[in-house]
Coordinates of C-alpha atoms and ligand atoms in Angstrom, one line a residue:
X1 CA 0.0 0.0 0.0
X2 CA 1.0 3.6 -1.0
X3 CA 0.6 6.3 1.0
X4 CA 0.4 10.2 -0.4
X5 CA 0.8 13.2 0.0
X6 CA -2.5 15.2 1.0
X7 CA -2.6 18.9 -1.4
X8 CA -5.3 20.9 -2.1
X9 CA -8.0 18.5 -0.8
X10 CA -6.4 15.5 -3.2
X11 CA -3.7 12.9 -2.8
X12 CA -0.8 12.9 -4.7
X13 CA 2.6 10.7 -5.1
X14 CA 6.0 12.4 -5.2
X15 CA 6.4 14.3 -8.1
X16 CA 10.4 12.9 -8.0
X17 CA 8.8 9.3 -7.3
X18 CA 11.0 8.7 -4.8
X19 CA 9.4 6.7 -1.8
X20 CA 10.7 5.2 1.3
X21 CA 9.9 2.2 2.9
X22 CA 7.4 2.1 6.3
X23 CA 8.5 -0.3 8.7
X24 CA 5.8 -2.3 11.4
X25 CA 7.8 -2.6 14.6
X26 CA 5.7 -5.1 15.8
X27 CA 7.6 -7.5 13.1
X28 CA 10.0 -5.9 11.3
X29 CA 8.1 -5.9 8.1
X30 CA 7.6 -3.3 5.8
X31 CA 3.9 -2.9 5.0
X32 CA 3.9 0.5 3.0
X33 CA 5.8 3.2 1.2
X34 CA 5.9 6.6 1.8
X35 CA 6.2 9.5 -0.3
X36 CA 9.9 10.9 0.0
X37 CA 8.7 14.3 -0.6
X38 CA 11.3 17.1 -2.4
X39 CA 11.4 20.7 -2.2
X40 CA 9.1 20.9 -5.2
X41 CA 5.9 18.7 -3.4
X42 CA 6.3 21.2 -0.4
X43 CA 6.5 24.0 -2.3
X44 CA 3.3 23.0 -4.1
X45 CA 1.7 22.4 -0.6
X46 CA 2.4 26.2 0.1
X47 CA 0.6 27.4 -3.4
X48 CA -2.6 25.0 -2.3
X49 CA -2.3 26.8 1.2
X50 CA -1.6 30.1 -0.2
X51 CA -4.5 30.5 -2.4
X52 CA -6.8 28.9 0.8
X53 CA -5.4 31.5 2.6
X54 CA -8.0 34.2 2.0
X55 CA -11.1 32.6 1.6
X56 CA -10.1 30.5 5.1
X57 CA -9.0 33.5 7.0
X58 CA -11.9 35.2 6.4
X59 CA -14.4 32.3 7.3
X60 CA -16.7 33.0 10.1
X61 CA -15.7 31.8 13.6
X62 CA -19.1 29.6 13.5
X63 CA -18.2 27.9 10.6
X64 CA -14.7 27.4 11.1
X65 CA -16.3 26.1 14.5
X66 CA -18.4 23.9 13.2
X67 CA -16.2 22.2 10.9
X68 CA -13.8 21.5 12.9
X69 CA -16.3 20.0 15.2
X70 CA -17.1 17.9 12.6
X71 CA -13.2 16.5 12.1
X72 CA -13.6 15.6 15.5
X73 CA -16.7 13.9 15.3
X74 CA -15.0 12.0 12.6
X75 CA -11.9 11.0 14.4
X76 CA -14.1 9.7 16.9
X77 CA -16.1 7.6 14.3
X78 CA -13.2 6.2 13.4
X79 CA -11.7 5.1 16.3
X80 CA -10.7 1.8 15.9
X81 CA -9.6 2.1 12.2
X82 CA -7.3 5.1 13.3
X83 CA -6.1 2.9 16.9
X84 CA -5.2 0.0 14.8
X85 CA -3.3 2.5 12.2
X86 CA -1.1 4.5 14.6
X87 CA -0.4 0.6 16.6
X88 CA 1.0 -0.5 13.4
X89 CA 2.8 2.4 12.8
X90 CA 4.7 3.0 16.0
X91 CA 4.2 -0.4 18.1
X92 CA 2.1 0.9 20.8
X93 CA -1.0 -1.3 22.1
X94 CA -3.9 -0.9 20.3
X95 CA -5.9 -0.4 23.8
X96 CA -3.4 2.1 24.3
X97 CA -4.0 4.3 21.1
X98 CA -8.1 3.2 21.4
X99 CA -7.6 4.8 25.2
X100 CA -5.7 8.1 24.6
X101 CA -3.8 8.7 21.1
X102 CA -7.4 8.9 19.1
X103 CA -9.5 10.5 21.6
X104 CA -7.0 13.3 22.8
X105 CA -6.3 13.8 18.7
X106 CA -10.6 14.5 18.5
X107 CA -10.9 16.5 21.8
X108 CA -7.5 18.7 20.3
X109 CA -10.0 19.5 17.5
X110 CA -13.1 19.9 19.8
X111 CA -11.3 22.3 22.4
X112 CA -9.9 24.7 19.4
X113 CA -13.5 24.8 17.6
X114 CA -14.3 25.9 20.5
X115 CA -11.6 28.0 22.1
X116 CA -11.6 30.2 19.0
X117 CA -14.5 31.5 19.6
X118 CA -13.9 32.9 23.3
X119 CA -10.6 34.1 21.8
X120 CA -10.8 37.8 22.5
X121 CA -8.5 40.7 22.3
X122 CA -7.7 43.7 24.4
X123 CA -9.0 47.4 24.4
X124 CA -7.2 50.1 25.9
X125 CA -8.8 53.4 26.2
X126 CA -6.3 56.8 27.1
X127 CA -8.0 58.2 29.2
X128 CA -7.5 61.9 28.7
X129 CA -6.0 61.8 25.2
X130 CA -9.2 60.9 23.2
X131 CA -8.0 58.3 22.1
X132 CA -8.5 54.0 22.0
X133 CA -6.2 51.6 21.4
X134 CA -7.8 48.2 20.0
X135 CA -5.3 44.9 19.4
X136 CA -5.7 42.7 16.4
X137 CA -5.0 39.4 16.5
X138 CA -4.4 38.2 12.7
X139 CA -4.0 35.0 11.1
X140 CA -0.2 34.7 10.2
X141 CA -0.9 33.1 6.4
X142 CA 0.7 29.7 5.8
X143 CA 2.2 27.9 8.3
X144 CA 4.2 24.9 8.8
X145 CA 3.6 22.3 11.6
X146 CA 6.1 19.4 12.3
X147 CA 5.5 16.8 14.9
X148 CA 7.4 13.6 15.7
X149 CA 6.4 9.7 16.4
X150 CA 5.9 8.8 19.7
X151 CA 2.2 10.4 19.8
X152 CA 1.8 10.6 16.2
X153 CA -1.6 11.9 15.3
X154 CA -2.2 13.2 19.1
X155 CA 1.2 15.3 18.6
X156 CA 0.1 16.8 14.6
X157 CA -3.5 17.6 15.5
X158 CA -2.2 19.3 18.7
X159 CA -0.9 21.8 16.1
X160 CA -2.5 21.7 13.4
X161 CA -6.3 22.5 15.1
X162 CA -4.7 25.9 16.4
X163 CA -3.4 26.6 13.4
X164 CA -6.2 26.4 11.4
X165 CA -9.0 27.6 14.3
X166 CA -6.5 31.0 14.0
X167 CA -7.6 31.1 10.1
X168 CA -4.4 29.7 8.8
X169 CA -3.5 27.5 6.1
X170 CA -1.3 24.8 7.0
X171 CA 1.8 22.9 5.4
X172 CA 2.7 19.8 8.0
X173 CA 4.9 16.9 8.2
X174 CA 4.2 14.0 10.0
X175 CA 7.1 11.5 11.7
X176 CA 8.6 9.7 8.2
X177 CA 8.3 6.4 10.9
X178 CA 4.7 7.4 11.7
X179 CA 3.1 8.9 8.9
X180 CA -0.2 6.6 8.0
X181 CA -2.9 8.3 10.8
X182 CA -1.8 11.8 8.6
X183 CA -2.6 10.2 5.9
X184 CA -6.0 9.5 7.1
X185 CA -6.2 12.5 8.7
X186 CA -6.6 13.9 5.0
X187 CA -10.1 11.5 3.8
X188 CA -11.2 12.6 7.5
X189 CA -10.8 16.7 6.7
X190 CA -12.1 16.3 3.0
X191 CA -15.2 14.7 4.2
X192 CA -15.8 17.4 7.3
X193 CA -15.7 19.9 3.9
X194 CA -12.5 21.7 5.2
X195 CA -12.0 23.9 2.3
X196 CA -9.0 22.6 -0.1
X197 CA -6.0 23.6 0.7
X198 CA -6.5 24.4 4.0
X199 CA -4.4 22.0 5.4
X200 CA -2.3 20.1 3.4
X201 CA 0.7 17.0 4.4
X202 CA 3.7 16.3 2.8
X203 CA 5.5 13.0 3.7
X204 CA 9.1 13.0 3.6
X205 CA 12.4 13.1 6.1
X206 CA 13.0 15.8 8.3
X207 CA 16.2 16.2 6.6
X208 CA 15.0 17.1 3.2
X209 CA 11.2 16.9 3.3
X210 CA 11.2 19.3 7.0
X211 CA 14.1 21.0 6.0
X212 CA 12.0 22.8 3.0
X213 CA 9.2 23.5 5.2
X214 CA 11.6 25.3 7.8
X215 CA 13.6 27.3 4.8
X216 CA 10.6 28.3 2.7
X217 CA 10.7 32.2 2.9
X218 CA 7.2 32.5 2.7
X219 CA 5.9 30.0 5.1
X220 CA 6.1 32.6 8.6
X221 CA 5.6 30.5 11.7
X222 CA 7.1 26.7 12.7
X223 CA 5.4 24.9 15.5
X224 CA 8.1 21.8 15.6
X225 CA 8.2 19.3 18.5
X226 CA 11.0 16.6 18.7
X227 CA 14.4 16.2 19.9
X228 CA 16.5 19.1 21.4
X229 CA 19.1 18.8 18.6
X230 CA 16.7 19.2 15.4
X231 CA 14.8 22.5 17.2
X232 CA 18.1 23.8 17.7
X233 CA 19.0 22.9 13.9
X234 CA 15.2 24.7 12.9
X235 CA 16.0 27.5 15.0
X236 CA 19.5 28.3 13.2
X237 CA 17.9 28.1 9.7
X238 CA 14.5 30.2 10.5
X239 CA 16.6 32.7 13.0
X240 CA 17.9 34.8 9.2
X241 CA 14.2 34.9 8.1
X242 CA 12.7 36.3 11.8
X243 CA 10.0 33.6 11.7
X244 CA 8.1 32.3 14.3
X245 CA 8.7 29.5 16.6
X246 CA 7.3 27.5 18.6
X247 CA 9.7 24.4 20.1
X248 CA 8.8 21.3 21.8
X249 CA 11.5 19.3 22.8
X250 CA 13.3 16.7 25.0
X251 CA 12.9 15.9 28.7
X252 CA 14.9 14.2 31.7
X253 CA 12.1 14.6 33.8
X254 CA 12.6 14.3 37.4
X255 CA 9.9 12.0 39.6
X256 CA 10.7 12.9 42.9
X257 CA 9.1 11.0 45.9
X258 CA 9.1 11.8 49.8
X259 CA 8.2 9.4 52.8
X260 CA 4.9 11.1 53.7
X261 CA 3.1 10.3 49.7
X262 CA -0.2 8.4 49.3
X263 CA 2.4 5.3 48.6
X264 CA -0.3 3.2 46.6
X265 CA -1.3 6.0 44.8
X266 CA 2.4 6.9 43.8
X267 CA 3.7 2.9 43.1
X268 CA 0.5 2.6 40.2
X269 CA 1.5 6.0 38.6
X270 CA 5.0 5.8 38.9
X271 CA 4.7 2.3 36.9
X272 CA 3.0 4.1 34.4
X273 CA 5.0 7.2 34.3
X274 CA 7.8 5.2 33.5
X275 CA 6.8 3.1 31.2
X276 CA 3.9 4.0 29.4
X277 CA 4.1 4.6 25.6
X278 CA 6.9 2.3 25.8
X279 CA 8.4 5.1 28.0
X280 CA 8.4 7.3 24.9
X281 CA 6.8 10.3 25.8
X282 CA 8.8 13.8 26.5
X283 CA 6.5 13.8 29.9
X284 CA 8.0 10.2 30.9
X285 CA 9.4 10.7 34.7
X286 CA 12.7 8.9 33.7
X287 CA 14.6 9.5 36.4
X288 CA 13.1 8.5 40.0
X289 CA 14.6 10.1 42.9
X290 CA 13.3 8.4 46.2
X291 CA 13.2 9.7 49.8
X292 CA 15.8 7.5 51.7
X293 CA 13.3 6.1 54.6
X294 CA 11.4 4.6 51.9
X295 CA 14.4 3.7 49.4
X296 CA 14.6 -0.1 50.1
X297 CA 10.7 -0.6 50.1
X298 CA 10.4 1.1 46.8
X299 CA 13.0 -0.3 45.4
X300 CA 11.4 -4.3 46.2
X301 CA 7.9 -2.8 45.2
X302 CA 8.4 -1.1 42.1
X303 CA 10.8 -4.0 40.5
X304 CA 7.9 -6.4 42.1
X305 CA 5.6 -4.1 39.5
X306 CA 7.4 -4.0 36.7
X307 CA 8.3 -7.6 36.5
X308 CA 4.4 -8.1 35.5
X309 CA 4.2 -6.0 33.2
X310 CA 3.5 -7.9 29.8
X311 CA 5.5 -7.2 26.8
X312 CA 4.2 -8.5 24.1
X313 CA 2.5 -7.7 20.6
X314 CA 0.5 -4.4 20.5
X315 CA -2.6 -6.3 19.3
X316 CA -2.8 -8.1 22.8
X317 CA -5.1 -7.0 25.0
X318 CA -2.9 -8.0 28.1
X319 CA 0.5 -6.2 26.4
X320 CA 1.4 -3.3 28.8
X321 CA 4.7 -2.6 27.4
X322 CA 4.5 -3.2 23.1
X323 CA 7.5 -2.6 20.6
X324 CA 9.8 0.4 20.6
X325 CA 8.6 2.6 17.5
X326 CA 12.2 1.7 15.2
X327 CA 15.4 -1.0 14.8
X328 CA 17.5 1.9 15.0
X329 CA 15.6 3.4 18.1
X330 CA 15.9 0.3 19.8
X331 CA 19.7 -0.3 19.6
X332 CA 20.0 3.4 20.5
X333 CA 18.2 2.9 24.1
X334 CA 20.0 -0.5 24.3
X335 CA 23.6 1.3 24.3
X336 CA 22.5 3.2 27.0
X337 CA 22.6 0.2 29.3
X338 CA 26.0 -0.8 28.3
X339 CA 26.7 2.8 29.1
X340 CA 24.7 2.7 32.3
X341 CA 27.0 -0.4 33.6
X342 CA 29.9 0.8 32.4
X343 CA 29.8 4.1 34.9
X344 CA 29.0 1.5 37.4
X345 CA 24.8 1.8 37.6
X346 CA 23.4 -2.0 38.4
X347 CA 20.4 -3.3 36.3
X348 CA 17.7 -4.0 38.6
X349 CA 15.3 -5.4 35.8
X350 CA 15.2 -5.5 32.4
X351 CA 17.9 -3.9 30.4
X352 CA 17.5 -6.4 27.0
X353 CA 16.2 -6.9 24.6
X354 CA 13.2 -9.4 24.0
X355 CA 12.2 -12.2 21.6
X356 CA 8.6 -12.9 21.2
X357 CA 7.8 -16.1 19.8
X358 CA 5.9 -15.6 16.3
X359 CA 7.1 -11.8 16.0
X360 CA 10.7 -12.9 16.2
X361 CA 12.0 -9.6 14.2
X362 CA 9.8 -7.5 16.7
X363 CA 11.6 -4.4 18.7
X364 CA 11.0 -5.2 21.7
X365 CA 12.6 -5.0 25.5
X366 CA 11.7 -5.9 28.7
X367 CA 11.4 -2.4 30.7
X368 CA 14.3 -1.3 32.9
X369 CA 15.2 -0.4 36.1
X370 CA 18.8 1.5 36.5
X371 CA 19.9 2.5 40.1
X372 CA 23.0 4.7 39.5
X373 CA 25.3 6.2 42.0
X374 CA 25.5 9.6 40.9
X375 CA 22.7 12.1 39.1
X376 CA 25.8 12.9 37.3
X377 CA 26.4 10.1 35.3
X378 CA 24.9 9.9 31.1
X379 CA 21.9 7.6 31.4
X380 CA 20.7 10.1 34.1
X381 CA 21.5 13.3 32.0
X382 CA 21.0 12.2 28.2
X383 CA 17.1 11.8 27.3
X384 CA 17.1 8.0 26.3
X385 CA 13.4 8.1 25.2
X386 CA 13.1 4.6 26.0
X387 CA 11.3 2.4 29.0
X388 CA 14.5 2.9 31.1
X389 CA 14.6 5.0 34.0
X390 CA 17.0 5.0 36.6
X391 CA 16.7 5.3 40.7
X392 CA 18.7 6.7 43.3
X393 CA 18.1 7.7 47.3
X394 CA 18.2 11.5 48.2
X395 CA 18.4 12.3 51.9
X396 CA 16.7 15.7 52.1
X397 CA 14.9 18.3 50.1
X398 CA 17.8 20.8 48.9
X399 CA 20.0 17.7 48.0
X400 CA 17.1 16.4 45.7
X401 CA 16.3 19.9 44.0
X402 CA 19.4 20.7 43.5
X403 CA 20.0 17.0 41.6
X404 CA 16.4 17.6 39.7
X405 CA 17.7 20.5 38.2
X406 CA 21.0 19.7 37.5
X407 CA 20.2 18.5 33.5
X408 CA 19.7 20.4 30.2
X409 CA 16.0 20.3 29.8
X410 CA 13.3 21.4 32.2
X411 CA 10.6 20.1 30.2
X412 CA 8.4 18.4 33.5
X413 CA 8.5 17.7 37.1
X414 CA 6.6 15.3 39.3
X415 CA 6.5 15.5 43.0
X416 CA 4.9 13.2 45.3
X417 CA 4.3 14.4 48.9
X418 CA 1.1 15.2 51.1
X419 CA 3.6 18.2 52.7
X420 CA 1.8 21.6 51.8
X421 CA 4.7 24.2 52.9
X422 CA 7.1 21.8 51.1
X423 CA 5.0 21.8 48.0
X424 CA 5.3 25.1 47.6
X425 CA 8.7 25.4 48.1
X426 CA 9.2 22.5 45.4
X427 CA 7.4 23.8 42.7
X428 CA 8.6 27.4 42.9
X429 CA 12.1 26.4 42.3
X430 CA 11.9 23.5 40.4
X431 CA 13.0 24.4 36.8
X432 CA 10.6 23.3 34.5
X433 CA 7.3 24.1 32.5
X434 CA 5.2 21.8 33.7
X435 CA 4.7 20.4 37.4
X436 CA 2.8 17.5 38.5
X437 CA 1.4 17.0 42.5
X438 CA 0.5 13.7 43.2
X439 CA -0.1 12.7 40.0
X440 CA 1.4 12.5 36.2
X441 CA 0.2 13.5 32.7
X442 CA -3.5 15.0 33.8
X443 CA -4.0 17.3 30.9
X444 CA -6.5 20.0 31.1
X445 CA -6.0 21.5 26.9
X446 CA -6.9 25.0 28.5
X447 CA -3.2 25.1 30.6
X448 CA 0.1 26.4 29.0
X449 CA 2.5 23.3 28.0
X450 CA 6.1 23.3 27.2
X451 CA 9.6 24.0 28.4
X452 CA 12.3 25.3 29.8
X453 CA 16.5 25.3 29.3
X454 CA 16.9 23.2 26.5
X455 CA 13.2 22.2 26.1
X456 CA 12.3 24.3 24.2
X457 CA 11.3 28.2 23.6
X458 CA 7.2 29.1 23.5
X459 CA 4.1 27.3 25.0
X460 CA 1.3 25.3 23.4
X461 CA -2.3 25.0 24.7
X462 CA -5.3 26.8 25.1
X463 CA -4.9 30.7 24.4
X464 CA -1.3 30.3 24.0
X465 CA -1.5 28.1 20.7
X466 CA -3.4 31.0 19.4
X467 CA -1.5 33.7 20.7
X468 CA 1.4 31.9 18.4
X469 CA -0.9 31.2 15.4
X470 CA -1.8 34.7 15.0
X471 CA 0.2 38.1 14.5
X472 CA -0.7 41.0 17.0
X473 CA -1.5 44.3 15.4
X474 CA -2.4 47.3 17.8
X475 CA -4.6 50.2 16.0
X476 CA -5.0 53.7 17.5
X477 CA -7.6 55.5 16.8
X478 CA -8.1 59.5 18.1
X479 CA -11.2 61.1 18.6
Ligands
LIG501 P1 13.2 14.4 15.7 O1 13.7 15.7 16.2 O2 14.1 13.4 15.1 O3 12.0 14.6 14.6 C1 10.9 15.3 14.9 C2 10.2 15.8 13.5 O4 11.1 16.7 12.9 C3 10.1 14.6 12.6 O5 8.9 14.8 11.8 C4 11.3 14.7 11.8 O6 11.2 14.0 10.5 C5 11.5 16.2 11.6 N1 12.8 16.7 11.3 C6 14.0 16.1 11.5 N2 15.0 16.9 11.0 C7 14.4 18.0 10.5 C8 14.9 19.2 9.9 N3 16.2 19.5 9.7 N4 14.0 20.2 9.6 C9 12.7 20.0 9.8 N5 12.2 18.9 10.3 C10 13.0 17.9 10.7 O7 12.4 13.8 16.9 P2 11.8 12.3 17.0 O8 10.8 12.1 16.0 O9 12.9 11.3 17.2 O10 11.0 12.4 18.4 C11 11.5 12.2 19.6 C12 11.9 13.5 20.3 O11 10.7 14.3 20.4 C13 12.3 13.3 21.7 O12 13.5 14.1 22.0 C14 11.2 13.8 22.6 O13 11.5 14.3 23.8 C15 10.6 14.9 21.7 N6 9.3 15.2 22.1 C16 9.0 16.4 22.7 C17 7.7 16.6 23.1 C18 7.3 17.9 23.8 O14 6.2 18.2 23.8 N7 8.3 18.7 24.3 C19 6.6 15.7 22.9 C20 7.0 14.5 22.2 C21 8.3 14.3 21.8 P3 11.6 12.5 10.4 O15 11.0 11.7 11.5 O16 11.1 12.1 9.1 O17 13.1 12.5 10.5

């Protein structure tokens, strides 16, 4: 099966007919190609866009509302069709993608056909100079959205329903190693009667097929989220042309837990902030730092968890932890545990890879426990985006802030604790964007979401998405 590109409300192949081959990590077969899009298949995605651009920008909010509420209705029609697509794709159980991938992909189109219409601007009157002073908040034009694979279609809608609730048209690329629930994304938005051209997806590497989108002079913003390295690459090439952008990218999130947390509570989450997604998500609490009182106990408990944790295929119902989204993905995370023992860090559990019987070219591995002796060493610094995390003991508050903010990124924080006074005292200095009490990944789409240090620059969500999707224009009139 061929997938193609999405332009101007048709599909097309690459006009180079260069295609790349899509891999199913739950086998190691390939099952489709991809287009292996050039500068000349983006740059036709921008004219589509382009000529959308005025006849979408100047669409009612009720309409763009409602149509948009109908892409969502349609997401959520085709729940299972889309679940079974991105579990193919990226090796993440199908319950998994049923659970959150699809519905959070439909609400992200829900809550902008909504939000857009409580998006208001400011007044200001001056007083005693006759005067008002009215802000504009204006559609940019074309814009370019980039997401990556771990949440695949979760990740592009998170972008792409701003964009277009703003009254933008939209060039976006998809992961090249998860593109297929874009793909359907496009029969979904022609039959919601999006207007062609309105949004439009090129397949292709980042390298070449991203790289255009990024270095296209006329294409003004970049919403991009993926590793730390490629925003910074984006952010040298769009710098020249002043553009836009908004950056997403890597975590070493600390999960921090003290003596006196809801213990129950904290074991169940912290199995599933380790590991869940295959413990690919940017959010993933990969580095545990444990209140020494309570060191021993959660150490027995939480390898106790882990250990019955299924791996298996994603189409099992039982799977908890499926196959790690690439071959080359999963011999990256697997040198970080030959790394991890060579600075001396002892496997607790896990740390191999796994053979299941019938899906014998599968990338799998059991999930993996690190303790380590120093905060300092790599597997507790370098993002591994992987189900690894380590574990250490920290004997009192300073010591364990101090080591939670001693990485790059500052993406998220988790603190477990019933402490009120020490709460507060935690979450004012810890150094990143988001910060969980008592609990992990509990979204509300109104909040702000993104990071700090090397995180990334700007903040999704809510009013923030379309703060960034439009330009701000400030009129003054005197009377
Ligand atoms: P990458 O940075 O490799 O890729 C992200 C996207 O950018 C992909 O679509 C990729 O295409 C594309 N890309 C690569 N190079 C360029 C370029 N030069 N110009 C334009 N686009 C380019 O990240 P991964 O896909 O490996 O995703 C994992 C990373 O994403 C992790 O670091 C993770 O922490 C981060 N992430 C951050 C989140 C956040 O909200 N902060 C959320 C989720 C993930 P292709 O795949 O075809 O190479």
């Amino acid at each position: 099966m061929n997938i193609q590109n999405y332009i101007n409300g048709n599909f097309h192949n690459p006009i180079k007919d260069n295609w790349l081959d899509n891999y199913n990590p739950s086998n190691g077969e390939i099952y489709s190609q991809i287009p292996n899009s050039s500068k000349e298949d983006v740059e036709n995605a921008y004219i589509a866009a382009k000529a959308a651009f005025p006849g979408w920008s100047q669409t009612t909010l009720d309409e763009r509302s409602r149509i948009m509420l109908k892409v969502s209705e349609l997401i959520e029609a085709n729940l299972d069709k889309l679940a079974e697509a991105e579990s193919k794709d990226n090796g993440k159980p199908v319950w998994l993608a049923k659970a959150v991938d699809i519905p959070r992909a439909s609400s992200n189109f829900r809550f902008f056909s909504n939000a857009i219409t409580q998006f208001a601007s400011e007044s200001h009157e001056s007083v005693g100079q006759q005067a008002i002073n009215y802000t504009l908040r204006q559609p940019i034009g074309v814009v370019g959205c980039i997401s990556p694979w771990n949440l695949p279609l979760y990740l592009f809608t998170w972008k792409i329903a701003p964009a277009i609730a703003a009254g933008n048209c939209v060039v976006a690329k998809p992961s090249e190693v998860t593109p297929m629930t874009a793909y359907l994304l496009g029969e979904i938005c022609n039959e919601a009667g999006l207007p062609k051209g309105v949004l439009n997806i090129v397949h292709g590497l980042g390298t070449s097929t991203g790289q255009a989108i990024v270095e296209h002079s006329d294409i003004k913003a970049i919403s991009f989220t993926g590793g730390t390295a490629t925003g910074a690459h984006i952010a040298r090439t769009a710098a020249p042309m002043f553009k836009k952008l908004s950056l997403e990218l890597g975590g070493k999130n600390p999960n921090i837990i003290f003596a006196d947390c809801d213990y129950e509570e904290m074991l169940k989450t912290t199995v599933r902030s380790s590991f869940a997604n295959q413990g690919q998500i940017c959010l993933c609490g990969s580095r545990i730092f444990v209140e020494e009182s309570i060191y021993d106990q959660f150490k027995t408990d939480f390898v106790q968890r882990v250990k019955n944790m299924k791996v298996g295929h994603p189409s099992d119902e039982k799977t908890k932890v499926g196959a790690l989204v690439s071959k080359q993905h999963l011999e990256k995370v697997l040198s970080y545990i030959d790394i991890a023992k060579e600075e001396g860090g002892k496997v607790l559990y896990g740390g191999k890879q796994l053979i299941i019987d019938g899906y014998e070219n599968g990338y799998y591995m059991k999930p993996t426990i690190i303790e380590v002796k120093t905060d300092e060493c790599r597997v507790n610094q370098e993002e591994i985006f992987g189900p690894v995390v380590t574990i250490m003991p920290f004997s009192n508050e300073d010591e364990v802030l101090q080591m939670a903010n001693k990485v790059k990124y500052g993406l998220s924080a988790t603190l477990w604790t019933n402490d009120l006074k020490r709460t507060m005292r935690m979450t004012n200095q810890l150094q990143a964007g988001i910060v969980w009490v008592n609990t992990w990944l509990m979204r509300d789409l109104r909040t702000p979401f993104g990071g700090v240090k090397d995180s990334g620059v700007g903040r999704e969500g809510g009013f923030e998405a379309l703060r960034f999707f439009t330009e701000t224009k400030n009129v003054c009139i005197k009377y």
